PDB file of C-alpha atoms in Angstrom:
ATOM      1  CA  UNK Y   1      -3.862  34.009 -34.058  1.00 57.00           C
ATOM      2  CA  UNK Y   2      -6.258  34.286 -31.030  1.00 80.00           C
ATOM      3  CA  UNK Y   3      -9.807  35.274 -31.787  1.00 93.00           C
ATOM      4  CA  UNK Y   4     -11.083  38.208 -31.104  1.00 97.00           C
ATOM      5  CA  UNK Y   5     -14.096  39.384 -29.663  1.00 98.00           C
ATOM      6  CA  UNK Y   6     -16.544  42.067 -30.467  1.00 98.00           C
ATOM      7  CA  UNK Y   7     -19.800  43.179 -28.256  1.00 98.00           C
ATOM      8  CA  UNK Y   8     -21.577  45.110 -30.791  1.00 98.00           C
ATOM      9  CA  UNK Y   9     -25.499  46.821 -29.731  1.00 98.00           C
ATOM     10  CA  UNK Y  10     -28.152  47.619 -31.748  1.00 97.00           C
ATOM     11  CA  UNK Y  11     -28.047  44.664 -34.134  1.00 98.00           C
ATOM     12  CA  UNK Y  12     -31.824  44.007 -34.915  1.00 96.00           C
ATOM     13  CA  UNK Y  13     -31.559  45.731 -38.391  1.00 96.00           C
ATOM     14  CA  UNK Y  14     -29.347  48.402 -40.267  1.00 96.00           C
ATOM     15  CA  UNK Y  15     -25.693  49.176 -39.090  1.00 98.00           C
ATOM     16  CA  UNK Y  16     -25.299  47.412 -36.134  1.00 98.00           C
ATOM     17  CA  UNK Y  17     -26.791  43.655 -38.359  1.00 98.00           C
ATOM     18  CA  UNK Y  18     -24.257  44.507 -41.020  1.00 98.00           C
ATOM     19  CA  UNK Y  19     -21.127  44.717 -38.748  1.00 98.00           C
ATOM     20  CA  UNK Y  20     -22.449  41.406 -36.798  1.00 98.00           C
ATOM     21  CA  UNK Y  21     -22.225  39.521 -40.284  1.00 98.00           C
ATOM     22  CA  UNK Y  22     -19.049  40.910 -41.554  1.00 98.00           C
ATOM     23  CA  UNK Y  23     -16.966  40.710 -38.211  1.00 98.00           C
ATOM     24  CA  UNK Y  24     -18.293  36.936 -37.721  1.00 98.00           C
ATOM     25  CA  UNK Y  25     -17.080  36.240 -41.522  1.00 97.00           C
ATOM     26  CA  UNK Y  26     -13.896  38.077 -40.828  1.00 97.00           C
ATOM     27  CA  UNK Y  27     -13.414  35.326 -38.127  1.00 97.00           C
ATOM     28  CA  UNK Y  28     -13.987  37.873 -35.119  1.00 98.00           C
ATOM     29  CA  UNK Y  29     -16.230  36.307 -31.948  1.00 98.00           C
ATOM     30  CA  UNK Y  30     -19.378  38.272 -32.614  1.00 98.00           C
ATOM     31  CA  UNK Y  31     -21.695  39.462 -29.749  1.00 98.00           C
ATOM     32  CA  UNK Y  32     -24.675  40.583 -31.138  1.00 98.00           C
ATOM     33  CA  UNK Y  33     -26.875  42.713 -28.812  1.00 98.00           C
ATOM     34  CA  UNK Y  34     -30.427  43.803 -29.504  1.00 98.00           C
ATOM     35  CA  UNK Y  35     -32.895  45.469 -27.343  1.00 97.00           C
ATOM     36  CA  UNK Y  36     -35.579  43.041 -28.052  1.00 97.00           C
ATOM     37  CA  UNK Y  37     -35.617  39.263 -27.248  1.00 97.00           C
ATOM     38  CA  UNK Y  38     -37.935  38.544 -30.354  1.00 98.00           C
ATOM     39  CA  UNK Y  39     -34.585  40.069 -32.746  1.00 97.00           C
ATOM     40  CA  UNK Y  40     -31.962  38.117 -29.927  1.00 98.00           C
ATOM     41  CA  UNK Y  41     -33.764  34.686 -30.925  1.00 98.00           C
ATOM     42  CA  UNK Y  42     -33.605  35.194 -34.572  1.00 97.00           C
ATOM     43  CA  UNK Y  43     -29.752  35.754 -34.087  1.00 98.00           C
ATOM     44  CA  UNK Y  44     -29.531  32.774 -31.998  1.00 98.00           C
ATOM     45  CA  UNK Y  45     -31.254  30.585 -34.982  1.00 98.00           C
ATOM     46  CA  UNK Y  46     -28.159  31.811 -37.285  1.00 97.00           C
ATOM     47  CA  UNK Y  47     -25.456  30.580 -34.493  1.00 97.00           C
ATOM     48  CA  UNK Y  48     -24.681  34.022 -32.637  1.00 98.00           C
ATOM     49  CA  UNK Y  49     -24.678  34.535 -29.134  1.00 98.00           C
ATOM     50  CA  UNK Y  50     -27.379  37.587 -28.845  1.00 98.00           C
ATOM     51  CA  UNK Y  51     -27.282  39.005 -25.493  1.00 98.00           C
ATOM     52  CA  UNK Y  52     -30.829  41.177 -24.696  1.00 98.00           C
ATOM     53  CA  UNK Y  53     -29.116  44.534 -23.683  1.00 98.00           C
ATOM     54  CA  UNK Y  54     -31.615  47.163 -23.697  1.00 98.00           C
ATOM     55  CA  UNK Y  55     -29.774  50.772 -22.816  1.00 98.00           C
ATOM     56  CA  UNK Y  56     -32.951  52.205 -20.804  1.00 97.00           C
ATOM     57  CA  UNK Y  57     -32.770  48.931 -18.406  1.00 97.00           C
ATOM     58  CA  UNK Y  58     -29.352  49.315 -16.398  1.00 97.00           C
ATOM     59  CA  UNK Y  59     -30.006  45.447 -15.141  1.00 98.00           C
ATOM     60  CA  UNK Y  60     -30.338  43.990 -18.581  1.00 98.00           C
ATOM     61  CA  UNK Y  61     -26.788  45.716 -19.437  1.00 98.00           C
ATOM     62  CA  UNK Y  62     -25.399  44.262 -16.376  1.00 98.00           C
ATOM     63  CA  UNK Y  63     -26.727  40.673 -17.530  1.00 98.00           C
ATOM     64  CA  UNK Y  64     -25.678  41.112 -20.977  1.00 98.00           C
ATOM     65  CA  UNK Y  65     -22.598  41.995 -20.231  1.00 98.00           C
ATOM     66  CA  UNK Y  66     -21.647  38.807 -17.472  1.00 98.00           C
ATOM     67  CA  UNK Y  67     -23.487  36.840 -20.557  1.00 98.00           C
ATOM     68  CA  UNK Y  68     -20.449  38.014 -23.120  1.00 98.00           C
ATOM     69  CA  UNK Y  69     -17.764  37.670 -20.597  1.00 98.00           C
ATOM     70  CA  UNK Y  70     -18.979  33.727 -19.129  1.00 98.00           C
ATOM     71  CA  UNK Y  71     -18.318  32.745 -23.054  1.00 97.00           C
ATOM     72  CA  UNK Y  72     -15.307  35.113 -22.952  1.00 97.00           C
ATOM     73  CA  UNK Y  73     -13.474  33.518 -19.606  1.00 97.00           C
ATOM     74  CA  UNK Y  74     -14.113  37.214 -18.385  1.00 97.00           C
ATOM     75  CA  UNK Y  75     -12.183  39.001 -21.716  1.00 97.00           C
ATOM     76  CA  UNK Y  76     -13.614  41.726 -24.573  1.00 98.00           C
ATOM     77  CA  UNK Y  77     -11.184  42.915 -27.075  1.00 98.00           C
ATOM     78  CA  UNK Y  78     -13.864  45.520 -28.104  1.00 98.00           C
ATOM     79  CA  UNK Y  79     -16.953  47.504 -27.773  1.00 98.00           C
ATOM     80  CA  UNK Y  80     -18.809  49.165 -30.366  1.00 98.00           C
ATOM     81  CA  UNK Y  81     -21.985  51.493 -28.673  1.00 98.00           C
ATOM     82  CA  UNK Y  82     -24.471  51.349 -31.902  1.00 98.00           C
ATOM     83  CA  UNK Y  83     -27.944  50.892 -30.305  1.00 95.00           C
ATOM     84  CA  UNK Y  84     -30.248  54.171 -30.871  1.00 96.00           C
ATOM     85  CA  UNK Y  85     -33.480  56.025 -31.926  1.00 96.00           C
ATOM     86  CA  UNK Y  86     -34.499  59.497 -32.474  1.00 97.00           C
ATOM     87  CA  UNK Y  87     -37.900  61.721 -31.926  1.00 98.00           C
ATOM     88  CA  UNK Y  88     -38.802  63.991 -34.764  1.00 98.00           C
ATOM     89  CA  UNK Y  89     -39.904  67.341 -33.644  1.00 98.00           C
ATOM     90  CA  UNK Y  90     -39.497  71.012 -33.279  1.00 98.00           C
ATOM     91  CA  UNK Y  91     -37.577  71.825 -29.961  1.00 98.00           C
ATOM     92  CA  UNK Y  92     -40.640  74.163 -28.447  1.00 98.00           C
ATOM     93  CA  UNK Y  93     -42.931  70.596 -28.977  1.00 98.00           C
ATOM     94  CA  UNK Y  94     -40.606  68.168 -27.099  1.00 98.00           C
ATOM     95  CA  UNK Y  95     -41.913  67.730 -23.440  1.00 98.00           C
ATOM     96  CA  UNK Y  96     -38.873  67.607 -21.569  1.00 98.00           C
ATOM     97  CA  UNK Y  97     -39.469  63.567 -20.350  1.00 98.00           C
ATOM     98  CA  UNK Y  98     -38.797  63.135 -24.362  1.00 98.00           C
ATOM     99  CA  UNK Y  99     -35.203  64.177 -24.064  1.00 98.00           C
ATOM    100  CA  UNK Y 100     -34.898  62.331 -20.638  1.00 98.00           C
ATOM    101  CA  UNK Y 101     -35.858  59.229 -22.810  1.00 98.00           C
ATOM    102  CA  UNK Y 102     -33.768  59.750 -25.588  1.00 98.00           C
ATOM    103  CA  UNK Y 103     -31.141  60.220 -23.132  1.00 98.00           C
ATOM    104  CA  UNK Y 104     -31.347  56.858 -20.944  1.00 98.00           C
ATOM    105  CA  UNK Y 105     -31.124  55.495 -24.600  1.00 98.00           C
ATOM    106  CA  UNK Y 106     -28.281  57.419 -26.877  1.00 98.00           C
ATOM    107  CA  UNK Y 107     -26.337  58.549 -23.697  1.00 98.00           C
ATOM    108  CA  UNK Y 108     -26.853  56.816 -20.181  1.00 98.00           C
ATOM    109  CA  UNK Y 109     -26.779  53.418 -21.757  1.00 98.00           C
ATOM    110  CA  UNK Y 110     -24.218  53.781 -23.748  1.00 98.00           C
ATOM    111  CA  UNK Y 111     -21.983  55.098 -20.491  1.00 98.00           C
ATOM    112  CA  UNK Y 112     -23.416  52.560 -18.141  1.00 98.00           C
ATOM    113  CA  UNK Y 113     -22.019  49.895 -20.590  1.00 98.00           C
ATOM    114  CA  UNK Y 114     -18.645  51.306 -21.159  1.00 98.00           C
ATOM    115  CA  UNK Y 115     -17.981  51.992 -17.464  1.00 98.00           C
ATOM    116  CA  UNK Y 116     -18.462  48.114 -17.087  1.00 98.00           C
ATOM    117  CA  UNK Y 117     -16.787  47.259 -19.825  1.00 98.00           C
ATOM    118  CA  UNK Y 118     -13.591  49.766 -19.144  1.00 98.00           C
ATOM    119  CA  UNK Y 119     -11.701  47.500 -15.996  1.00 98.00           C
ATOM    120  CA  UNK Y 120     -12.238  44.542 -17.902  1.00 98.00           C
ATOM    121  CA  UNK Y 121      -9.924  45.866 -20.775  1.00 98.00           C
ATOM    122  CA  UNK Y 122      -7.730  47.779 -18.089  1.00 98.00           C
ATOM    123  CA  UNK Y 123      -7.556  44.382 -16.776  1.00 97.00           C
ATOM    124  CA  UNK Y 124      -6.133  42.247 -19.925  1.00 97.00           C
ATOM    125  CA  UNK Y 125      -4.298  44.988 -20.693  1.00 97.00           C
ATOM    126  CA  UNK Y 126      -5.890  46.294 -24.200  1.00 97.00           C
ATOM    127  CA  UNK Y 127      -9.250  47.352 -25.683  1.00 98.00           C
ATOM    128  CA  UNK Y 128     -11.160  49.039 -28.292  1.00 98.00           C
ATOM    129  CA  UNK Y 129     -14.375  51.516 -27.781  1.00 98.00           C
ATOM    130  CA  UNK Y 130     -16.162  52.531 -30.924  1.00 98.00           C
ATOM    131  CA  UNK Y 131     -18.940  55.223 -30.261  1.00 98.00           C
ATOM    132  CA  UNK Y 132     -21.033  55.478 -33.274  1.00 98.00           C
ATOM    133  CA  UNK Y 133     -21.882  58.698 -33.216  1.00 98.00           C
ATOM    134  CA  UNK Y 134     -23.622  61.108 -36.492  1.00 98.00           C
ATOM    135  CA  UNK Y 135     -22.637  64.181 -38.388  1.00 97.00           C
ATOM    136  CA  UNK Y 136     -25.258  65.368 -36.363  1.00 98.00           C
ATOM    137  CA  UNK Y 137     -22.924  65.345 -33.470  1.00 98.00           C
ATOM    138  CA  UNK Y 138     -20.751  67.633 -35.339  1.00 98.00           C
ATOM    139  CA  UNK Y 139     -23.746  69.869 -36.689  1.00 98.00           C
ATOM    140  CA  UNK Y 140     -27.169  70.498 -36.429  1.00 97.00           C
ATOM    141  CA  UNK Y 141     -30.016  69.348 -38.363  1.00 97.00           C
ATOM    142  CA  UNK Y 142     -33.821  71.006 -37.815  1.00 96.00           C
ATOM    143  CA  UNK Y 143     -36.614  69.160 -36.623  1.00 97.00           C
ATOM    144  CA  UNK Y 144     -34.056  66.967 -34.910  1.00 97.00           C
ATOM    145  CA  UNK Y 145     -33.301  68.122 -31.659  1.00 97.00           C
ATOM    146  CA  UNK Y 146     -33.335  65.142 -29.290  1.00 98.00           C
ATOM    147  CA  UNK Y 147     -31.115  63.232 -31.605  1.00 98.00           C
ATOM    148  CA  UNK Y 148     -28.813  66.361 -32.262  1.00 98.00           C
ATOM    149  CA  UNK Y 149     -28.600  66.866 -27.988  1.00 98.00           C
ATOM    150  CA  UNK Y 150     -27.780  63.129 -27.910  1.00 98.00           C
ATOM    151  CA  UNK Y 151     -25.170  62.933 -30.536  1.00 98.00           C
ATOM    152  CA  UNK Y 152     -23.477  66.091 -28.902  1.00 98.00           C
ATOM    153  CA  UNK Y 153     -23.780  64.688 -25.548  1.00 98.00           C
ATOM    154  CA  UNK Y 154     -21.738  61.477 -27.208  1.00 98.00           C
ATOM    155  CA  UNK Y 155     -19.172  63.112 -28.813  1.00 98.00           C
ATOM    156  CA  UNK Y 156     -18.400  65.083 -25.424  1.00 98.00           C
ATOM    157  CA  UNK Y 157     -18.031  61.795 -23.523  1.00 98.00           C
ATOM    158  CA  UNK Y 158     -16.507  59.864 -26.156  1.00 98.00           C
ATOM    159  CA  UNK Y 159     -13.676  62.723 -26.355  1.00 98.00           C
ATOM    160  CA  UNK Y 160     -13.401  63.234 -22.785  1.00 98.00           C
ATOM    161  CA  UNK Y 161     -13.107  59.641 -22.526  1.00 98.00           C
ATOM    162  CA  UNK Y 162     -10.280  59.082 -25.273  1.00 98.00           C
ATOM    163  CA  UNK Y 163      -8.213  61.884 -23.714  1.00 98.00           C
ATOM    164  CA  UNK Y 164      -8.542  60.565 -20.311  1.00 98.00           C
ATOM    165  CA  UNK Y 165      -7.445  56.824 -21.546  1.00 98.00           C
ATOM    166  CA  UNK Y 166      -3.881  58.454 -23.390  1.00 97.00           C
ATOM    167  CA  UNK Y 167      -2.150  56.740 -20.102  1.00 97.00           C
ATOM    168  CA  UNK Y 168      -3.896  53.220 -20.894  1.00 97.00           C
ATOM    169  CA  UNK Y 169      -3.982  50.176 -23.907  1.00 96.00           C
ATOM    170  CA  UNK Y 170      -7.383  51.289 -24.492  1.00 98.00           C
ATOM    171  CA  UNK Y 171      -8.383  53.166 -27.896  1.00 98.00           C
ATOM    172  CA  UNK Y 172     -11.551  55.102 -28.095  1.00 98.00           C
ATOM    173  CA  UNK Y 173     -13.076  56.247 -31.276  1.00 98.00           C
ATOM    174  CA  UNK Y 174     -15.963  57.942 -32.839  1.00 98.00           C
ATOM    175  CA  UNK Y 175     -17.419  56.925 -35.928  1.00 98.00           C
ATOM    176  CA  UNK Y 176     -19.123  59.761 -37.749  1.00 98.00           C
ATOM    177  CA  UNK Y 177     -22.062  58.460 -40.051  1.00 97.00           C
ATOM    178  CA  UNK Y 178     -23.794  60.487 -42.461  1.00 96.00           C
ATOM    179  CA  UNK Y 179     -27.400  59.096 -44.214  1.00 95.00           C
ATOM    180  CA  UNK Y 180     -26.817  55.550 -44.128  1.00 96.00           C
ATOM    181  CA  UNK Y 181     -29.659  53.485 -45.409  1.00 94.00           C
ATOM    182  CA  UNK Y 182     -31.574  52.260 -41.978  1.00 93.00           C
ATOM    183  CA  UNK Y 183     -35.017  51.792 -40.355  1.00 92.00           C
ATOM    184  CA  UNK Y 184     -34.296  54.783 -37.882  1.00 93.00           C
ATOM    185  CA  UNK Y 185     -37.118  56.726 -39.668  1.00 92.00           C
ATOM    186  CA  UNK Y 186     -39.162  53.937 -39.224  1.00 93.00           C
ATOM    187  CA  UNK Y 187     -38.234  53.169 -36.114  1.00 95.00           C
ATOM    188  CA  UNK Y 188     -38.838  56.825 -34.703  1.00 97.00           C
ATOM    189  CA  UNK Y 189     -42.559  57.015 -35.462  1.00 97.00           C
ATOM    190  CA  UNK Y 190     -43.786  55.393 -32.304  1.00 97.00           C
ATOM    191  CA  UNK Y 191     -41.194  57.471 -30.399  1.00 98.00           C
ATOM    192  CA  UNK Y 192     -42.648  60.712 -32.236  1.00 98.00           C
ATOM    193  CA  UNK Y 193     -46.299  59.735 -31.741  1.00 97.00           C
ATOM    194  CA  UNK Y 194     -45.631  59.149 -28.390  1.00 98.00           C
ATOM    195  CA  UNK Y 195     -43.866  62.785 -27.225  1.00 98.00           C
ATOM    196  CA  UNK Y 196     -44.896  65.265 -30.217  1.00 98.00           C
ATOM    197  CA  UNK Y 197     -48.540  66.623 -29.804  1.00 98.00           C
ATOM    198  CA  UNK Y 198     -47.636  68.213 -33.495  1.00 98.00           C
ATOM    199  CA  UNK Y 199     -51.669  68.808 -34.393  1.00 98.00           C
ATOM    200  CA  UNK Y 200     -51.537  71.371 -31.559  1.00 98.00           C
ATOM    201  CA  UNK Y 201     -48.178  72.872 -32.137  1.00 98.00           C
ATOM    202  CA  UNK Y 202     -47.797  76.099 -33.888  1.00 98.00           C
ATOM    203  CA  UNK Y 203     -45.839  74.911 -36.152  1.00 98.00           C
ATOM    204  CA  UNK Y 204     -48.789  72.316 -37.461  1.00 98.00           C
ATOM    205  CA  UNK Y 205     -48.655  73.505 -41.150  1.00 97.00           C
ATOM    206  CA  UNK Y 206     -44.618  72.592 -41.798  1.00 96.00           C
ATOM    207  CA  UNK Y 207     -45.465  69.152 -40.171  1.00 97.00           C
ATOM    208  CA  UNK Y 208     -47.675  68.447 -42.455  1.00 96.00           C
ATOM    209  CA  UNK Y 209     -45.625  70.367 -45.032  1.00 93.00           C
ATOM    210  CA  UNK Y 210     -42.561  68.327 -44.511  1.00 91.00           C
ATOM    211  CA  UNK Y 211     -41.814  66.061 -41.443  1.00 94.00           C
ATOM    212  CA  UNK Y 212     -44.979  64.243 -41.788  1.00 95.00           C
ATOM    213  CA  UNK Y 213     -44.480  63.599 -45.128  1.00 91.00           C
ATOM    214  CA  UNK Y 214     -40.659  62.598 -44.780  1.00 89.00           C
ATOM    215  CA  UNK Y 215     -42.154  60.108 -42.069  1.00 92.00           C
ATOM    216  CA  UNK Y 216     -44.982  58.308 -43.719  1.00 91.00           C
ATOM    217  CA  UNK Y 217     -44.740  58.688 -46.901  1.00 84.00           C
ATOM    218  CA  UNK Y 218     -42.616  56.092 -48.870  1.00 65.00           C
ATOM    219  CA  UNK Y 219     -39.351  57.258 -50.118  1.00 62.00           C
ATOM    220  CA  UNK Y 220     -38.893  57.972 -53.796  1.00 61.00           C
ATOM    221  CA  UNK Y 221     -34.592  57.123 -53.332  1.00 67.00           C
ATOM    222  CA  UNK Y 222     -31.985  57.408 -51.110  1.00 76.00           C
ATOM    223  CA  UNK Y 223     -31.103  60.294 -49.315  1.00 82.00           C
ATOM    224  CA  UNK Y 224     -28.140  62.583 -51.079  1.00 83.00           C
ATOM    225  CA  UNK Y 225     -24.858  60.755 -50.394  1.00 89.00           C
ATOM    226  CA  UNK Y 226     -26.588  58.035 -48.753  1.00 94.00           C
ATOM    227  CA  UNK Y 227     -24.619  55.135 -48.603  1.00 95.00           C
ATOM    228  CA  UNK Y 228     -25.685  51.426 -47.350  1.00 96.00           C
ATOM    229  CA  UNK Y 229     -24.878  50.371 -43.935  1.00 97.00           C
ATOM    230  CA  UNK Y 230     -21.794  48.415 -45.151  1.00 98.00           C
ATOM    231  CA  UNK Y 231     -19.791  52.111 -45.590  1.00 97.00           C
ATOM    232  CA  UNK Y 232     -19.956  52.169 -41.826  1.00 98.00           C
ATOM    233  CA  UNK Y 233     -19.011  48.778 -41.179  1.00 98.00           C
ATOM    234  CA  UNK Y 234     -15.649  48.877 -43.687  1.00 98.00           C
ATOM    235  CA  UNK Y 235     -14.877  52.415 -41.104  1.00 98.00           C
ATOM    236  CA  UNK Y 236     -15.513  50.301 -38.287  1.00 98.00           C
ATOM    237  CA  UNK Y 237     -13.211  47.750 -39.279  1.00 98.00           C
ATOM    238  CA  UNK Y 238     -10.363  50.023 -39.848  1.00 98.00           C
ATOM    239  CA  UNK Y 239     -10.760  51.509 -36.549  1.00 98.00           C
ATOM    240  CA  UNK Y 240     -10.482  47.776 -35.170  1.00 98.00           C
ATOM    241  CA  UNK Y 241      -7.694  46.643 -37.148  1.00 97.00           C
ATOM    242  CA  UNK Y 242      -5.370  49.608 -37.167  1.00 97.00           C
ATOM    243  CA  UNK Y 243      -2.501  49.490 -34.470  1.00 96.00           C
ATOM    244  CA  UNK Y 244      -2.521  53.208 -34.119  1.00 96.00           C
ATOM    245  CA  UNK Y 245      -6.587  53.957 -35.185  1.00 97.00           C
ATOM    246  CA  UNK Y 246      -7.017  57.688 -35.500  1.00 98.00           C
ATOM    247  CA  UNK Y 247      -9.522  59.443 -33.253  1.00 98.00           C
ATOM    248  CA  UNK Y 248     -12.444  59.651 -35.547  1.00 97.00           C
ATOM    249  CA  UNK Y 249     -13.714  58.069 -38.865  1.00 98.00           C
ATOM    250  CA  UNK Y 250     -16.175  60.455 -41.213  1.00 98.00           C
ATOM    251  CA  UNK Y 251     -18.352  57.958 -42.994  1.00 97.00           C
ATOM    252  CA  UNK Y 252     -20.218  59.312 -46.010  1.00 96.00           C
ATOM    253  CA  UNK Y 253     -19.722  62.672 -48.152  1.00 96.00           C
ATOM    254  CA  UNK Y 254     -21.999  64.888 -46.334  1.00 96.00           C
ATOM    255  CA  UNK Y 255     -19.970  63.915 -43.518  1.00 97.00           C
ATOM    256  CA  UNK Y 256     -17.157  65.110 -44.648  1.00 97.00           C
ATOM    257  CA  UNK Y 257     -18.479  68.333 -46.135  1.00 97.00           C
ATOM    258  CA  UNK Y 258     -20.797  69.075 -42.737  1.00 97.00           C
ATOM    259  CA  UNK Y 259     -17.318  68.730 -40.754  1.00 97.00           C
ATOM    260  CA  UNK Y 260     -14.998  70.987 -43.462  1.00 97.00           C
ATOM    261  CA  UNK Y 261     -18.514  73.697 -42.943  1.00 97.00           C
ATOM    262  CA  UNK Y 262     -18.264  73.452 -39.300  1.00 96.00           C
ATOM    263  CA  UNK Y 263     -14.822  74.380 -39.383  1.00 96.00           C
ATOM    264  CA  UNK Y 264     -15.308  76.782 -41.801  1.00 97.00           C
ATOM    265  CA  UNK Y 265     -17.805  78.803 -41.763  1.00 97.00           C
ATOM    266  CA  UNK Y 266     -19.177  81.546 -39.530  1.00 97.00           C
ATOM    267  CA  UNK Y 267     -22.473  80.206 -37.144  1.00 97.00           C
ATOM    268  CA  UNK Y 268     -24.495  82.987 -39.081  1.00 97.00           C
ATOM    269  CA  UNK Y 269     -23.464  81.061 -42.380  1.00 97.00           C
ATOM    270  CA  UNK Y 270     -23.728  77.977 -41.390  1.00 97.00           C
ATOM    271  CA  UNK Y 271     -27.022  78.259 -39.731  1.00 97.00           C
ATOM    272  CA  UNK Y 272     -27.957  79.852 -43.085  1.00 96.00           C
ATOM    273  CA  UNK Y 273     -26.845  76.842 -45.051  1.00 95.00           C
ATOM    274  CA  UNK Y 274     -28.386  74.280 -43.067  1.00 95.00           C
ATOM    275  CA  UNK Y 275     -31.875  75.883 -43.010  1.00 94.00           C
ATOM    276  CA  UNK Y 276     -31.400  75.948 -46.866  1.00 87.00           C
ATOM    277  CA  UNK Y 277     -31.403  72.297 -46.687  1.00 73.00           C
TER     278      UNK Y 277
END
């Protein structure tokens, strides 16, 4: 059986460094994409080939990309968008260049990469896309804004996009992830001291009430329903392996009970249970 190969983003830590592992042990051709060159080396030293593909710099997709296919003889069986970060913050604190940023990374990138990577599977005539979207892409969350715009933005594109490739070999699907234990937190600090001016915001006293706490502070356990980043990979597989995947995969419960609100509820009561939360 021909090996198969997977381009997969965001790999430095969480999600996207658990699917690298288990595709390579499951025998797949692993592409393992970070943003920085520091996490690219360290993949290296354990026998991947780690592109640099950074979502905000269009040429570094470009290279990545020709990088993957020279090892490929110009073939990708599939694509799974991971890479992205988030910026804490009410919506009346976010400067507007925030969500520009946010969007180069969780949207623009991701599109710029699939447009390139699209003829090549039109081209050997099959192809997976995986979008690895949130159930914040399906709801809202408070405090969350830029990642909530990005994650609708993705679904939008990634079900525009599935529709629109009905007439081709080429399967898009969106992977729906709950709390999944990551470094996103973690990794949105800089991004949040960087855009949120929160000591002059009106809304000072529930930062320091709650986000700034949720931020800094260490946690005393997972989330509710969190579930490590293995949960997402075991969805991801299925949505590889499957001859006929289905459109979207729900990964953790809060997924699934966010979606079955959505559907539902009334927006009055579902606004009113997610500010409850």
């Amino acid at each position: 059986m021909k090996t198969r190969s997977i381009l997969i983003t965001g790999c430095s830590s969480g999600i996207g460094h658990d699917a690298a592992h288990t595709l390579a042990e499951r025998g797949w051709q692993v592409f393992a994409a970070c943003r920085q060159e520091a996490d690219c080396a360290r993949f290296r030293a354990e026998g991947f080939i780690s592109p640099r593909i950074d979502y905000t710099e269009e040429a570094s997709i470009g290279t990545g990309l020709s990088e993957v296919l020279k090892h490929t003889g110009g073939r990708l069986d599939a694509l799974f968008n991971n890479g992205a970060h988030a910026i804490p913050g009410a919506v009346e604190d976010l400067p507007t260049d925030a969500l520009r940023a946010i969007f180069e990374a969780n949207v623009f990138g991701w599109h710029t990469l699939t447009r390139r990577v699209i003829p090549v599977m039109r081209a050997q005539g099959h192809g997976r896309i995986v979008n690895h979207s949130s159930v914040l892409g399906l709801v809202v969350m408070p405090w969350r804004a830029a990642y909530n715009a990005s994650k609708f933005a993705v679904e939008g594109l990634t079900d525009t996009l599935r529709i629109e490739m009905r007439d081709t070999p080429i399967h898009v699907v969106t992977l729906n992830t709950g709390p999944v234990t990551t470094k996103i937190r973690e990794n949105s600090i800089p991004h949040f001291e960087r855009w949120v001016d929160w000591r002059a915001s009106p809304r000072r006293a529930q930062y320091e009430a709650r986000l700034l706490k949720r931020l800094y502070e260490s946690r005393g356990g997972p989330d509710l329903f969190e579930l490590p980043p293995s949960a997402v990979t075991a969805k991801l597989l299925r949505a590889l392996d499957s001859p006929a995947p289905r459109p979207r995969y729900y990964v953790t419960r809060a997924t699934h009970l966010m979606g079955a609100a959505r559907r539902l509820l009334p927006t009055r009561g579902l606004d009113w249970l997610i500010a409850k939360g």
